[in-house]
Amino acid sequence: GLCAGIYSAPPRRLECYSEMMLHDKSPEFNHFDDGEDKLKMVFNVFKGQGKGGVTKPSVMIPFPEELKPFLHFLVNCEPKRAFLFQDRNRKRYSPNSLGIRLKQLLGVGCNVLRSMYITEKYKNISKDILETATAMGHSVDVALRAYKKDIV
């Protein structure tokens, strides 16, 4: 349930979920934040987080509503549970073991899920850009370079 369903949110790398704590909100780990209006996943530890000596800010992603019952079950029924994904011995799943478990549950791995997500999310972007550029009388290259410089 939870392992497979977590990928209904924008899929992060396995390392992000491997470092996800249930109760500890220290900046050395990823954790949950139930402040403000919605429950969010806070990612403090992720690939490229400290590249080039520059620390990137935390990334916050809303937690999928349909998964809240699973999370509340873990928090309330297992108060000593430290990590979101851990084995029966209370040891954190490594990214590799989490990937194996995900593939057992879904039949596909993390990278395939990430690829599927981004393909679905941007499936119409090429068509939209072409239609807009044609309607405005210029090329797609001009539209991307001149009007939306921050994505090229």
CSV table of C-alpha atoms in Angstrom, one decimal:
chain,number,residue,atom,x,y,z
A,1,GLY,CA,0.0,0.0,0.0
A,2,LEU,CA,2.2,2.8,1.3
A,3,CYS,CA,5.3,1.8,-0.7
A,4,ALA,CA,3.5,1.7,-4.0
A,5,GLY,CA,1.1,4.6,-3.3
A,6,ILE,CA,3.8,7.1,-2.3
A,7,TYR,CA,4.5,7.4,-6.1
A,8,SER,CA,1.2,9.1,-6.7
A,9,ALA,CA,3.0,12.2,-5.6
A,10,PRO,CA,5.9,13.5,-7.8
A,11,PRO,CA,8.3,10.6,-7.6
A,12,ARG,CA,11.5,11.2,-5.8
A,13,ARG,CA,14.5,9.0,-5.8
A,14,LEU,CA,14.6,6.0,-3.5
A,15,GLU,CA,17.2,7.7,-1.3
A,16,CYS,CA,14.6,10.3,-0.4
A,17,TYR,CA,12.2,7.8,0.9
A,18,SER,CA,14.9,5.7,2.5
A,19,GLU,CA,15.8,8.7,4.7
A,20,MET,CA,12.2,9.5,5.6
A,21,MET,CA,11.6,9.7,9.4
A,22,LEU,CA,8.2,9.4,11.1
A,23,HIS,CA,8.8,11.4,14.2
A,24,ASP,CA,12.2,13.1,14.0
A,25,LYS,CA,12.1,16.4,12.3
A,26,SER,CA,15.8,17.1,12.4
A,27,PRO,CA,17.4,18.6,9.2
A,28,GLU,CA,19.7,15.5,8.8
A,29,PHE,CA,16.7,13.5,7.7
A,30,ASN,CA,13.6,13.8,5.5
A,31,HIS,CA,10.3,14.0,7.5
A,32,PHE,CA,6.7,14.9,7.6
A,33,ASP,CA,5.3,18.4,8.4
A,34,ASP,CA,1.6,18.6,9.4
A,35,GLY,CA,1.7,22.3,10.0
A,36,GLU,CA,-0.4,24.9,8.1
A,37,ASP,CA,-3.2,23.4,6.0
A,38,LYS,CA,-1.9,20.1,4.5
A,39,LEU,CA,0.4,17.2,5.5
A,40,LYS,CA,3.7,17.6,3.5
A,41,MET,CA,6.8,15.5,3.0
A,42,VAL,CA,9.9,17.5,3.7
A,43,PHE,CA,13.0,16.4,1.8
A,44,ASN,CA,16.2,17.7,3.4
A,45,VAL,CA,18.4,14.9,2.1
A,46,PHE,CA,18.4,14.3,-1.7
A,47,LYS,CA,20.7,13.9,-4.6
A,48,GLY,CA,22.5,17.1,-5.5
A,49,GLN,CA,21.5,18.7,-2.2
A,50,GLY,CA,24.9,20.0,-1.4
A,51,LYS,CA,26.7,20.0,-4.8
A,52,GLY,CA,29.4,22.5,-5.3
A,53,GLY,CA,29.3,23.5,-1.7
A,54,VAL,CA,25.9,25.1,-2.1
A,55,THR,CA,23.2,23.8,0.1
A,56,LYS,CA,19.8,23.7,-1.6
A,57,PRO,CA,16.7,24.5,0.4
A,58,SER,CA,14.4,21.7,1.6
A,59,VAL,CA,11.8,20.5,-0.9
A,60,MET,CA,8.2,20.2,0.3
A,61,ILE,CA,5.7,18.0,-1.5
A,62,PRO,CA,2.1,17.5,-0.4
A,63,PHE,CA,1.4,14.0,1.0
A,64,PRO,CA,-1.2,12.2,-1.0
A,65,GLU,CA,-4.6,12.3,0.8
A,66,GLU,CA,-5.4,8.7,-0.1
A,67,LEU,CA,-2.3,7.5,1.9
A,68,LYS,CA,-3.0,9.4,5.1
A,69,PRO,CA,-4.8,6.4,6.7
A,70,PHE,CA,-1.6,4.2,6.2
A,71,LEU,CA,0.6,6.9,7.7
A,72,HIS,CA,-1.7,7.5,10.7
A,73,PHE,CA,-1.7,3.7,11.3
A,74,LEU,CA,2.1,3.6,11.4
A,75,VAL,CA,2.3,6.7,13.6
A,76,ASN,CA,-0.3,5.5,16.1
A,77,CYS,CA,0.2,1.8,16.1
A,78,GLU,CA,4.0,1.8,16.0
A,79,PRO,CA,5.2,4.7,18.2
A,80,LYS,CA,8.7,3.4,18.3
A,81,ARG,CA,9.0,3.2,14.5
A,82,ALA,CA,11.7,5.5,13.4
A,83,PHE,CA,11.8,5.3,9.6
A,84,LEU,CA,8.8,5.3,7.2
A,85,PHE,CA,10.2,2.2,5.5
A,86,GLN,CA,12.0,-0.2,7.8
A,87,ASP,CA,12.2,-4.0,8.2
A,88,ARG,CA,10.9,-6.2,11.0
A,89,ASN,CA,14.1,-5.5,13.0
A,90,ARG,CA,13.4,-1.8,12.9
A,91,LYS,CA,16.3,-1.3,10.5
A,92,ARG,CA,15.9,1.3,7.8
A,93,TYR,CA,15.4,0.0,4.3
A,94,SER,CA,18.4,0.9,2.1
A,95,PRO,CA,17.6,2.5,-1.2
A,96,ASN,CA,18.5,-0.8,-2.9
A,97,SER,CA,16.2,-2.9,-0.6
A,98,LEU,CA,13.4,-0.4,-1.0
A,99,GLY,CA,13.8,-0.6,-4.8
A,100,ILE,CA,13.6,-4.4,-4.7
A,101,ARG,CA,10.4,-4.2,-2.5
A,102,LEU,CA,8.8,-1.6,-4.9
A,103,LYS,CA,9.5,-3.8,-7.9
A,104,GLN,CA,8.0,-6.8,-6.0
A,105,LEU,CA,4.8,-4.8,-5.4
A,106,LEU,CA,4.4,-3.1,-8.7
A,107,GLY,CA,6.5,-5.1,-11.2
A,108,VAL,CA,8.5,-2.0,-12.1
A,109,GLY,CA,11.2,0.0,-10.5
A,110,CYS,CA,11.7,3.5,-9.3
A,111,ASN,CA,13.3,4.8,-12.5
A,112,VAL,CA,10.4,3.4,-14.7
A,113,LEU,CA,7.9,5.1,-12.4
A,114,ARG,CA,9.8,8.4,-12.6
A,115,SER,CA,9.9,8.2,-16.4
A,116,MET,CA,6.2,7.3,-16.6
A,117,TYR,CA,5.3,10.3,-14.3
A,118,ILE,CA,7.2,12.8,-16.3
A,119,THR,CA,6.0,11.4,-19.7
A,120,GLU,CA,2.4,11.7,-18.6
A,121,LYS,CA,2.8,15.1,-17.0
A,122,TYR,CA,4.4,16.6,-20.1
A,123,LYS,CA,2.7,14.5,-22.8
A,124,ASN,CA,1.0,17.6,-24.5
A,125,ILE,CA,3.7,20.2,-24.0
A,126,SER,CA,5.3,19.8,-27.5
A,127,LYS,CA,1.9,20.0,-29.1
A,128,ASP,CA,0.9,23.1,-27.0
A,129,ILE,CA,4.2,24.9,-27.8
A,130,LEU,CA,3.9,24.1,-31.6
A,131,GLU,CA,0.3,25.3,-31.7
A,132,THR,CA,1.1,28.5,-29.8
A,133,ALA,CA,4.2,29.2,-31.9
A,134,THR,CA,2.3,28.6,-35.1
A,135,ALA,CA,-0.6,30.8,-34.0
A,136,MET,CA,1.9,33.6,-33.1
A,137,GLY,CA,3.8,33.2,-36.4
A,138,HIS,CA,7.2,32.1,-35.1
A,139,SER,CA,9.1,28.9,-34.6
A,140,VAL,CA,9.2,26.7,-31.5
A,141,ASP,CA,12.9,27.5,-31.1
A,142,VAL,CA,12.1,31.2,-30.9
A,143,ALA,CA,9.2,30.6,-28.5
A,144,LEU,CA,11.6,28.6,-26.2
A,145,ARG,CA,14.6,31.0,-26.5
A,146,ALA,CA,12.9,34.3,-26.5
A,147,TYR,CA,9.8,33.9,-24.4
A,148,LYS,CA,10.7,31.3,-21.8
A,149,LYS,CA,14.4,31.7,-21.2
A,150,ASP,CA,14.4,30.0,-17.8
A,151,ILE,CA,13.5,26.6,-19.1
A,152,VAL,CA,16.1,26.2,-21.9
